[in-house]
Amino acid sequence: MTERIDTIPLEEYLDDQAEKLTDLCTQCGKCVEVCPVIREGSPMLAAAEPTRVIGDVLDVLRGEPPTDYAAAWAEICTGSGECIAHCPESINPRLMLSIALNRVRAHKLARGENPMGDFYGRMSQIIKFAVGMQMSPEQYRRITGREGNAEQADIVFYLGCNVLRTPVIVFTAMDILDHLGVRYAVLGGASNCCGVIHLKFHGDAEGAGKVNGNTVDKIASFDPETVLHWCPTCVVQFGETVEGFKPRPFEFQHFAHFLLDRLDEFKESFGTVDRRVALHRHDGGLGIDRSVETVLAAIPGLELVEFEEHEHWAYTCGPGALNNVVEMRRAAHEQSVRSALEAGADTLATLYHSCHRDLCVFEDRFPSGVHNWTEIIGEALGLPAHEDRYKRIKLHKEIAAAIEDSREFIEANELDAASLETMLTELTPGKEQGLSLW
């Protein structure tokens, strides 16, 4: 068993990163000029001098209180990665904004003005209720690593937190790994968080370091060679924001990249899937959409249709990304759905779990529905399909009907139906446009 690896406090590590970034940045303003969220979502920042905006961010990294410009950009950053691709100094402005956001939120927290100060608690509650409406307690214990794992595993499937709200993705991905003969441990849920919520929402670097470190230690206890992760936020957190903070005796690889690497081993098992698929995409510099595209393209009978969408606006549809700016989120969804239909797609394939939560409400617009890409891989492999209970719940017109439809799971998980109804009432407004928090 791998021993626990101690490290310096995360705040100290980020201070060091901030100093390196400020030394390298020439304040040319190119990152501001190419940023889609500034262009599309902030008239104030769009009208400002680019060098002034990035200069204010640099001041935050040097320890100065955040200005309106610095706070606004850090808080609405969608993680598009366009700044990284266009930086003439080959540095990472997205990382600069991540560190700045931690300090902006910490500054607000100290003044009692941080509306995100309880985000982790709220997120955990939502996950608890969402899971409790869709799966058995035994299934929950399995995907959170509380039972069913061997003591040692060459591969750990690390889920992160929020994908648990869409179990169809989790169970289908696990079925694919089983089909490939992969022996793995699985670890997910809010108690196995990457630390991003404490860091970027709460402004709590100390807490983020502890959460991140504990999760790394849990993963390392399996002595894995490879850790497959799913959540794009975890990809950015581990691979960018806290990369180098805590030494890791394993390598991360995204689930989609893992499948692409092994495609030659299992593509002969694909059966024919007669679908015209519009693959909803995000770039963000992660390359995950391109791996998914290549795997889907290997399925006989499946045609990937070309259509227009704002894939460069954000690295995902979810919190800390596209839903930072509601009008951009609405416009992106409207264009994706309209363009996919105009291109003749019968299926809209979602990329990530947050995208699936937003876009599954457009199910009735597509002849073959809205499905996560993992479901299509499962179909091609002839695996038994899992019902998408999240989509089923969300498509109910009335909250009472959704609760009654989930009664079996609610009772098995000993949830309070009245509290559940209250939460759904608060979180479901805007769902018809893919804008709800549920």
Coordinates of C-alpha atoms in Angstrom, one line a residue:
M1 CA 0.0 0.0 0.0
T2 CA 1.3 3.4 -0.9
E3 CA 2.2 5.6 2.0
R4 CA 0.5 9.0 2.6
I5 CA 2.4 11.8 0.8
D6 CA 2.7 15.0 2.7
T7 CA 3.2 18.3 1.0
I8 CA 3.3 22.1 1.5
P9 CA 0.0 24.0 2.1
L10 CA -1.9 24.6 -1.1
E11 CA -2.0 28.4 -0.5
E12 CA 1.8 28.4 -0.4
Y13 CA 2.0 26.4 -3.6
L14 CA -0.4 28.8 -5.3
D15 CA 1.6 31.8 -4.1
D16 CA 4.6 30.3 -5.8
Q17 CA 2.7 29.6 -9.0
A18 CA 1.3 33.2 -9.0
E19 CA 4.8 34.6 -8.7
K20 CA 6.0 32.6 -11.6
L21 CA 3.0 33.6 -13.8
T22 CA 3.4 37.3 -13.0
D23 CA 7.1 37.1 -13.8
L24 CA 6.3 35.6 -17.2
C25 CA 3.3 37.6 -18.2
T26 CA 4.1 40.7 -20.4
Q27 CA 0.6 42.2 -19.9
C28 CA 0.1 42.3 -23.7
G29 CA -3.7 41.8 -23.3
K30 CA -4.0 39.1 -26.0
C31 CA -5.8 36.7 -23.5
V32 CA -8.4 39.4 -22.9
E33 CA -8.9 40.1 -26.6
V34 CA -9.6 36.5 -27.5
C35 CA -11.7 35.6 -24.4
P36 CA -15.2 34.6 -25.5
V37 CA -16.8 35.3 -22.2
I38 CA -15.6 38.9 -22.3
R39 CA -16.7 39.3 -25.9
E40 CA -20.1 37.7 -25.4
G41 CA -20.9 38.1 -21.7
S42 CA -19.5 41.3 -20.2
P43 CA -20.0 44.7 -21.9
M44 CA -18.0 46.2 -19.0
L45 CA -14.9 44.1 -19.7
A46 CA -15.4 44.3 -23.5
A47 CA -15.2 48.1 -23.3
A48 CA -12.1 48.1 -21.1
E49 CA -8.6 48.3 -22.3
P50 CA -7.3 44.7 -22.5
T51 CA -4.0 45.6 -20.9
R52 CA -5.8 47.2 -17.9
V53 CA -7.9 44.0 -17.4
I54 CA -5.0 41.6 -17.3
G55 CA -3.0 44.1 -15.3
D56 CA -5.6 44.1 -12.6
V57 CA -5.5 40.3 -12.5
L58 CA -1.8 40.4 -12.2
D59 CA -2.2 42.8 -9.2
V60 CA -4.4 40.2 -7.5
L61 CA -1.8 37.6 -8.0
R62 CA 0.7 39.9 -6.4
G63 CA -1.5 40.2 -3.4
E64 CA -3.5 43.3 -4.1
P65 CA -7.3 43.5 -3.4
P66 CA -9.3 42.6 -6.5
T67 CA -10.7 45.5 -8.6
D68 CA -14.0 45.3 -10.4
Y69 CA -12.3 44.2 -13.6
A70 CA -10.3 41.4 -12.0
A71 CA -13.2 40.1 -10.0
A72 CA -15.6 40.2 -12.9
W73 CA -13.3 38.3 -15.2
A74 CA -12.3 35.7 -12.6
E75 CA -15.9 35.1 -11.7
I76 CA -17.3 34.7 -15.2
C77 CA -14.4 32.8 -16.7
T78 CA -15.9 29.8 -18.6
G79 CA -12.6 28.0 -18.9
S80 CA -12.7 28.1 -22.7
G81 CA -8.9 27.8 -23.0
E82 CA -8.8 30.3 -25.9
C83 CA -6.4 32.4 -23.8
I84 CA -4.0 29.5 -23.5
A85 CA -4.0 28.9 -27.3
H86 CA -3.3 32.5 -28.1
C87 CA -0.8 33.5 -25.4
P88 CA 2.4 34.7 -27.2
E89 CA 4.4 33.8 -24.0
S90 CA 3.0 30.2 -23.9
I91 CA 1.8 30.7 -20.3
N92 CA -1.6 29.7 -18.9
P93 CA -4.0 32.7 -18.3
R94 CA -6.7 30.2 -17.3
L95 CA -4.5 29.2 -14.4
M96 CA -3.9 32.8 -13.5
L97 CA -7.7 33.3 -13.4
S98 CA -8.1 30.2 -11.2
I99 CA -5.7 31.6 -8.6
A100 CA -7.3 35.0 -8.9
L101 CA -10.8 33.5 -8.4
N102 CA -9.7 31.8 -5.2
R103 CA -8.5 35.2 -3.9
V104 CA -11.5 37.1 -5.1
R105 CA -13.8 34.6 -3.3
A106 CA -11.6 34.7 -0.2
H107 CA -11.8 38.5 -0.1
K108 CA -15.6 38.4 -0.4
L109 CA -15.8 35.7 2.2
A110 CA -13.9 37.8 4.7
R111 CA -16.3 40.6 4.1
G112 CA -19.4 38.3 4.4
E113 CA -20.2 38.9 0.7
N114 CA -19.4 35.5 -0.9
P115 CA -22.7 34.0 -2.2
M116 CA -20.8 30.8 -3.0
G117 CA -19.7 30.2 0.5
D118 CA -21.9 27.2 1.1
F119 CA -21.7 25.7 -2.4
Y120 CA -20.1 22.5 -1.3
G121 CA -22.9 21.8 1.2
R122 CA -25.6 22.7 -1.3
M123 CA -23.9 20.5 -4.0
S124 CA -23.6 17.6 -1.6
Q125 CA -27.3 17.9 -0.8
I126 CA -28.3 18.0 -4.4
I127 CA -26.2 14.9 -5.2
K128 CA -27.7 13.1 -2.2
F129 CA -31.3 13.7 -3.4
A130 CA -30.5 13.1 -7.1
V131 CA -28.8 9.8 -6.2
G132 CA -31.6 8.8 -3.8
M133 CA -34.2 9.2 -6.6
Q134 CA -32.4 6.9 -9.0
M135 CA -30.4 4.1 -7.5
S136 CA -30.4 1.6 -4.7
P137 CA -28.3 2.0 -1.5
E138 CA -26.1 -0.9 -2.7
Q139 CA -25.4 0.8 -6.0
Y140 CA -24.5 4.0 -4.2
R141 CA -22.1 2.3 -1.9
R142 CA -20.5 0.6 -5.0
I143 CA -19.8 3.8 -7.0
T144 CA -18.6 5.7 -3.9
G145 CA -16.0 3.0 -3.2
R146 CA -17.6 2.0 0.1
E147 CA -17.9 -1.6 -1.0
G148 CA -17.0 -3.8 -4.0
N149 CA -13.4 -2.8 -4.6
A150 CA -10.4 -5.0 -4.2
E151 CA -7.6 -3.7 -2.0
Q152 CA -5.3 -3.2 -5.0
A153 CA -6.2 -2.3 -8.5
D154 CA -4.1 -1.3 -11.5
I155 CA -6.8 1.0 -12.7
V156 CA -9.0 3.3 -10.6
F157 CA -12.1 4.8 -12.2
Y158 CA -12.3 8.2 -10.5
L159 CA -15.8 9.7 -11.0
G160 CA -15.6 13.0 -9.2
C161 CA -18.8 14.3 -7.6
N162 CA -21.5 15.5 -9.9
V163 CA -21.6 12.7 -12.5
L164 CA -23.4 10.7 -9.8
R165 CA -26.5 12.8 -10.6
T166 CA -26.6 11.1 -14.0
P167 CA -26.1 7.4 -13.0
V168 CA -26.8 6.2 -16.6
I169 CA -23.4 7.5 -17.5
V170 CA -21.7 5.9 -14.5
F171 CA -23.2 2.5 -14.9
T172 CA -22.7 2.5 -18.7
A173 CA -19.1 3.4 -18.4
M174 CA -18.6 0.7 -15.8
D175 CA -20.2 -1.8 -18.1
I176 CA -17.9 -0.8 -20.9
L177 CA -14.9 -1.4 -18.7
D178 CA -16.3 -4.7 -17.6
H179 CA -16.8 -5.7 -21.3
L180 CA -13.1 -4.8 -22.0
G181 CA -12.0 -7.0 -19.2
V182 CA -10.6 -4.2 -17.1
R183 CA -10.1 -4.9 -13.5
Y184 CA -10.6 -1.6 -11.7
A185 CA -11.7 0.1 -8.4
V186 CA -14.3 2.8 -8.6
L187 CA -14.3 5.9 -6.4
G188 CA -16.7 8.9 -6.6
G189 CA -19.0 11.2 -4.7
A190 CA -18.7 14.4 -2.7
S191 CA -16.5 12.8 -0.1
N192 CA -13.9 12.1 -2.8
C193 CA -13.9 15.6 -4.3
C194 CA -11.0 17.1 -6.2
G195 CA -11.1 20.2 -4.0
V196 CA -12.3 22.6 -6.7
I197 CA -15.4 23.7 -4.8
H198 CA -13.4 24.8 -1.8
L199 CA -10.8 26.5 -3.9
K200 CA -12.8 28.4 -6.5
F201 CA -16.2 28.7 -4.9
H202 CA -15.4 29.1 -1.2
G203 CA -12.1 30.8 -1.6
D204 CA -10.7 28.3 0.9
A205 CA -7.2 27.2 -0.3
E206 CA -6.5 25.5 3.0
G207 CA -9.6 23.4 2.8
A208 CA -9.1 22.7 -0.9
G209 CA -5.6 21.4 -0.2
K210 CA -6.9 19.0 2.5
V211 CA -9.8 17.7 0.3
N212 CA -7.5 17.3 -2.7
G213 CA -4.8 15.6 -0.7
N214 CA -7.2 13.2 1.0
T215 CA -8.6 12.2 -2.4
V216 CA -5.1 11.6 -3.8
D217 CA -4.3 9.5 -0.8
K218 CA -7.4 7.4 -1.2
I219 CA -6.7 6.8 -4.8
A220 CA -3.0 6.0 -4.1
S221 CA -4.0 3.5 -1.5
F222 CA -5.0 1.1 -4.4
D223 CA -1.5 1.3 -5.8
P224 CA -2.9 2.0 -9.3
E225 CA -0.8 2.6 -12.4
T226 CA -3.6 4.6 -14.1
V227 CA -6.5 6.6 -12.8
L228 CA -9.3 7.1 -15.3
H229 CA -11.3 10.2 -14.6
W230 CA -14.5 11.5 -16.2
C231 CA -15.3 15.0 -15.0
P232 CA -13.7 17.8 -17.0
T233 CA -13.5 20.0 -14.0
C234 CA -11.4 17.3 -12.2
V235 CA -9.3 17.2 -15.3
V236 CA -8.5 20.9 -15.1
Q237 CA -8.2 20.8 -11.3
F238 CA -5.7 17.9 -11.2
G239 CA -4.0 18.5 -14.5
E240 CA -3.7 22.3 -14.3
T241 CA -4.7 24.2 -11.2
V242 CA -3.0 22.0 -8.6
E243 CA -0.7 20.1 -10.9
G244 CA 2.6 19.6 -9.0
F245 CA 1.0 20.4 -5.6
K246 CA 1.0 16.9 -4.3
P247 CA 3.2 14.2 -5.9
R248 CA 1.1 11.4 -7.3
P249 CA 2.4 7.8 -7.8
F250 CA 0.0 7.3 -10.7
E251 CA -1.0 8.8 -14.0
F252 CA -4.4 10.4 -14.9
Q253 CA -6.1 9.6 -18.1
H254 CA -9.6 10.6 -19.2
F255 CA -12.0 7.8 -19.9
A256 CA -12.5 8.8 -23.5
H257 CA -8.7 8.9 -24.2
F258 CA -8.4 5.4 -22.6
L259 CA -11.1 4.0 -24.9
L260 CA -9.4 5.6 -27.9
D261 CA -6.0 4.1 -27.0
R262 CA -7.7 0.6 -26.9
L263 CA -10.0 1.1 -29.8
D264 CA -8.3 -1.4 -32.0
E265 CA -8.8 -4.0 -29.3
F266 CA -12.6 -3.7 -29.2
K267 CA -13.9 -2.0 -32.4
E268 CA -14.4 -5.4 -34.0
S269 CA -17.0 -6.1 -31.4
F270 CA -19.1 -3.1 -32.6
G271 CA -22.4 -4.0 -34.1
T272 CA -24.2 -1.7 -36.5
V273 CA -25.9 1.4 -35.0
D274 CA -28.1 3.2 -37.5
R275 CA -28.0 6.7 -36.1
R276 CA -27.3 10.2 -37.5
V277 CA -25.5 11.7 -34.5
A278 CA -24.8 15.3 -33.6
L279 CA -22.0 15.2 -31.0
H280 CA -22.2 18.1 -28.7
R281 CA -18.7 19.3 -28.1
H282 CA -16.5 21.4 -25.9
D283 CA -12.9 22.1 -26.7
G284 CA -11.2 23.8 -23.7
G285 CA -7.9 22.5 -24.9
L286 CA -8.6 19.0 -23.3
G287 CA -9.1 17.1 -26.6
I288 CA -11.8 14.9 -25.0
D289 CA -14.4 15.7 -27.7
R290 CA -11.9 14.6 -30.4
S291 CA -11.3 11.3 -28.7
V292 CA -15.1 10.7 -28.4
E293 CA -15.6 11.6 -32.1
T294 CA -12.9 9.1 -33.2
V295 CA -14.5 6.3 -31.2
L296 CA -18.0 7.0 -32.4
A297 CA -16.8 7.2 -36.0
A298 CA -15.6 3.6 -35.7
I299 CA -19.1 2.3 -35.2
P300 CA -20.6 0.7 -38.4
G301 CA -23.8 2.5 -39.6
L302 CA -23.3 5.5 -37.4
E303 CA -23.0 8.8 -39.2
L304 CA -21.6 11.9 -37.4
V305 CA -23.3 15.0 -38.8
E306 CA -21.5 18.3 -39.0
F307 CA -23.3 21.2 -37.3
E308 CA -22.5 24.6 -35.8
E309 CA -22.3 25.2 -32.1
H310 CA -20.2 27.3 -29.7
E311 CA -17.7 24.6 -28.7
H312 CA -15.1 27.2 -27.9
W313 CA -17.2 29.2 -25.5
A314 CA -16.5 27.0 -22.4
Y315 CA -14.9 23.8 -21.4
T316 CA -18.2 22.3 -20.2
C317 CA -21.9 23.4 -19.7
G318 CA -21.7 23.2 -16.0
P319 CA -20.8 25.2 -12.8
G320 CA -17.7 27.3 -13.2
A321 CA -18.1 27.2 -16.9
L322 CA -20.9 28.0 -19.3
N323 CA -23.5 28.4 -16.6
N324 CA -21.5 31.4 -15.3
V325 CA -23.3 33.5 -17.9
V326 CA -26.9 32.5 -18.4
E327 CA -27.4 34.3 -21.7
M328 CA -24.3 32.6 -23.2
R329 CA -25.6 29.2 -21.9
R330 CA -29.1 29.8 -23.4
A331 CA -27.6 30.9 -26.8
A332 CA -25.3 28.0 -26.9
H333 CA -28.0 25.5 -26.2
E334 CA -30.4 27.1 -28.7
Q335 CA -27.8 27.1 -31.5
S336 CA -26.7 23.5 -30.8
V337 CA -30.2 22.1 -30.9
R338 CA -31.3 24.2 -33.9
S339 CA -28.2 23.5 -35.9
A340 CA -28.2 19.7 -35.1
L341 CA -31.8 19.4 -36.3
E342 CA -31.1 21.4 -39.4
A343 CA -28.2 19.1 -40.2
G344 CA -30.6 16.1 -40.1
A345 CA -29.4 14.5 -36.8
D346 CA -31.8 12.0 -35.3
T347 CA -29.6 11.8 -32.1
L348 CA -28.0 14.4 -30.0
A349 CA -25.0 13.0 -28.1
T350 CA -23.9 14.8 -25.0
L351 CA -20.3 15.0 -24.0
Y352 CA -20.2 15.5 -20.2
H353 CA -22.7 14.9 -17.4
S354 CA -23.4 18.6 -17.0
C355 CA -24.1 18.9 -20.7
H356 CA -26.4 15.9 -20.4
R357 CA -28.3 17.5 -17.5
D358 CA -28.9 20.6 -19.6
L359 CA -29.6 19.1 -23.0
C360 CA -31.7 16.0 -22.2
V361 CA -34.8 18.2 -21.9
F362 CA -34.7 18.5 -25.7
E363 CA -35.4 14.8 -26.0
D364 CA -38.6 15.2 -27.9
R365 CA -36.9 17.3 -30.6
F366 CA -34.8 14.4 -31.9
P367 CA -36.4 11.3 -33.4
S368 CA -33.9 9.0 -31.6
G369 CA -33.5 11.2 -28.5
V370 CA -30.7 12.7 -26.5
H371 CA -28.1 10.3 -25.2
N372 CA -24.7 10.5 -23.6
W373 CA -22.0 9.2 -25.9
T374 CA -21.2 6.3 -23.6
E375 CA -24.7 5.0 -24.1
I376 CA -24.1 4.8 -27.9
I377 CA -20.8 2.9 -27.3
G378 CA -22.8 0.5 -25.0
E379 CA -25.4 0.1 -27.7
A380 CA -22.7 -0.7 -30.3
L381 CA -21.1 -3.3 -28.0
G382 CA -24.5 -4.9 -27.4
L383 CA -24.5 -4.1 -23.7
P384 CA -27.9 -4.1 -21.8
A385 CA -29.1 -0.5 -21.7
H386 CA -29.6 1.3 -18.4
E387 CA -32.6 3.5 -18.1
D388 CA -31.8 7.2 -18.0
R389 CA -33.8 7.9 -14.9
Y390 CA -32.3 11.4 -14.6
K391 CA -33.8 12.3 -17.9
R392 CA -37.1 10.6 -17.0
I393 CA -37.3 12.6 -13.8
K394 CA -36.5 15.9 -15.5
L395 CA -39.1 15.4 -18.3
H396 CA -41.9 15.1 -15.8
K397 CA -44.2 18.2 -16.0
E398 CA -45.0 18.1 -12.4
I399 CA -42.7 17.7 -9.4
A400 CA -45.2 15.6 -7.6
A401 CA -45.2 13.2 -10.5
A402 CA -41.4 13.0 -10.6
I403 CA -41.4 12.2 -6.8
E404 CA -44.1 9.6 -7.1
D405 CA -42.2 8.0 -10.1
S406 CA -39.1 7.7 -7.9
R407 CA -40.9 6.5 -4.7
E408 CA -39.2 3.1 -4.6
F409 CA -35.7 4.6 -4.5
I410 CA -36.7 7.5 -2.2
E411 CA -38.0 5.1 0.4
A412 CA -35.0 2.7 0.0
N413 CA -32.7 5.6 0.6
E414 CA -34.8 7.0 3.4
L415 CA -35.2 10.4 1.9
D416 CA -37.7 13.0 3.1
A417 CA -40.1 13.5 0.3
A418 CA -41.2 17.0 1.6
S419 CA -37.6 18.2 1.6
L420 CA -37.1 16.8 -1.8
E421 CA -40.1 18.6 -3.2
T422 CA -38.9 21.9 -1.7
M423 CA -35.5 21.4 -3.3
L424 CA -36.9 20.5 -6.7
T425 CA -39.2 23.5 -6.6
E426 CA -36.1 25.8 -6.1
L427 CA -33.9 24.1 -8.6
T428 CA -36.1 23.2 -11.6
P429 CA -37.1 26.7 -13.0
G430 CA -35.7 27.2 -16.5
K431 CA -35.4 23.4 -17.2
E432 CA -37.3 23.7 -20.5
Q433 CA -34.4 25.7 -21.9
G434 CA -31.7 23.6 -20.3
L435 CA -31.0 26.3 -17.7
S436 CA -32.1 24.7 -14.4
L437 CA -29.8 24.0 -11.5
W438 CA -31.3 20.5 -11.1

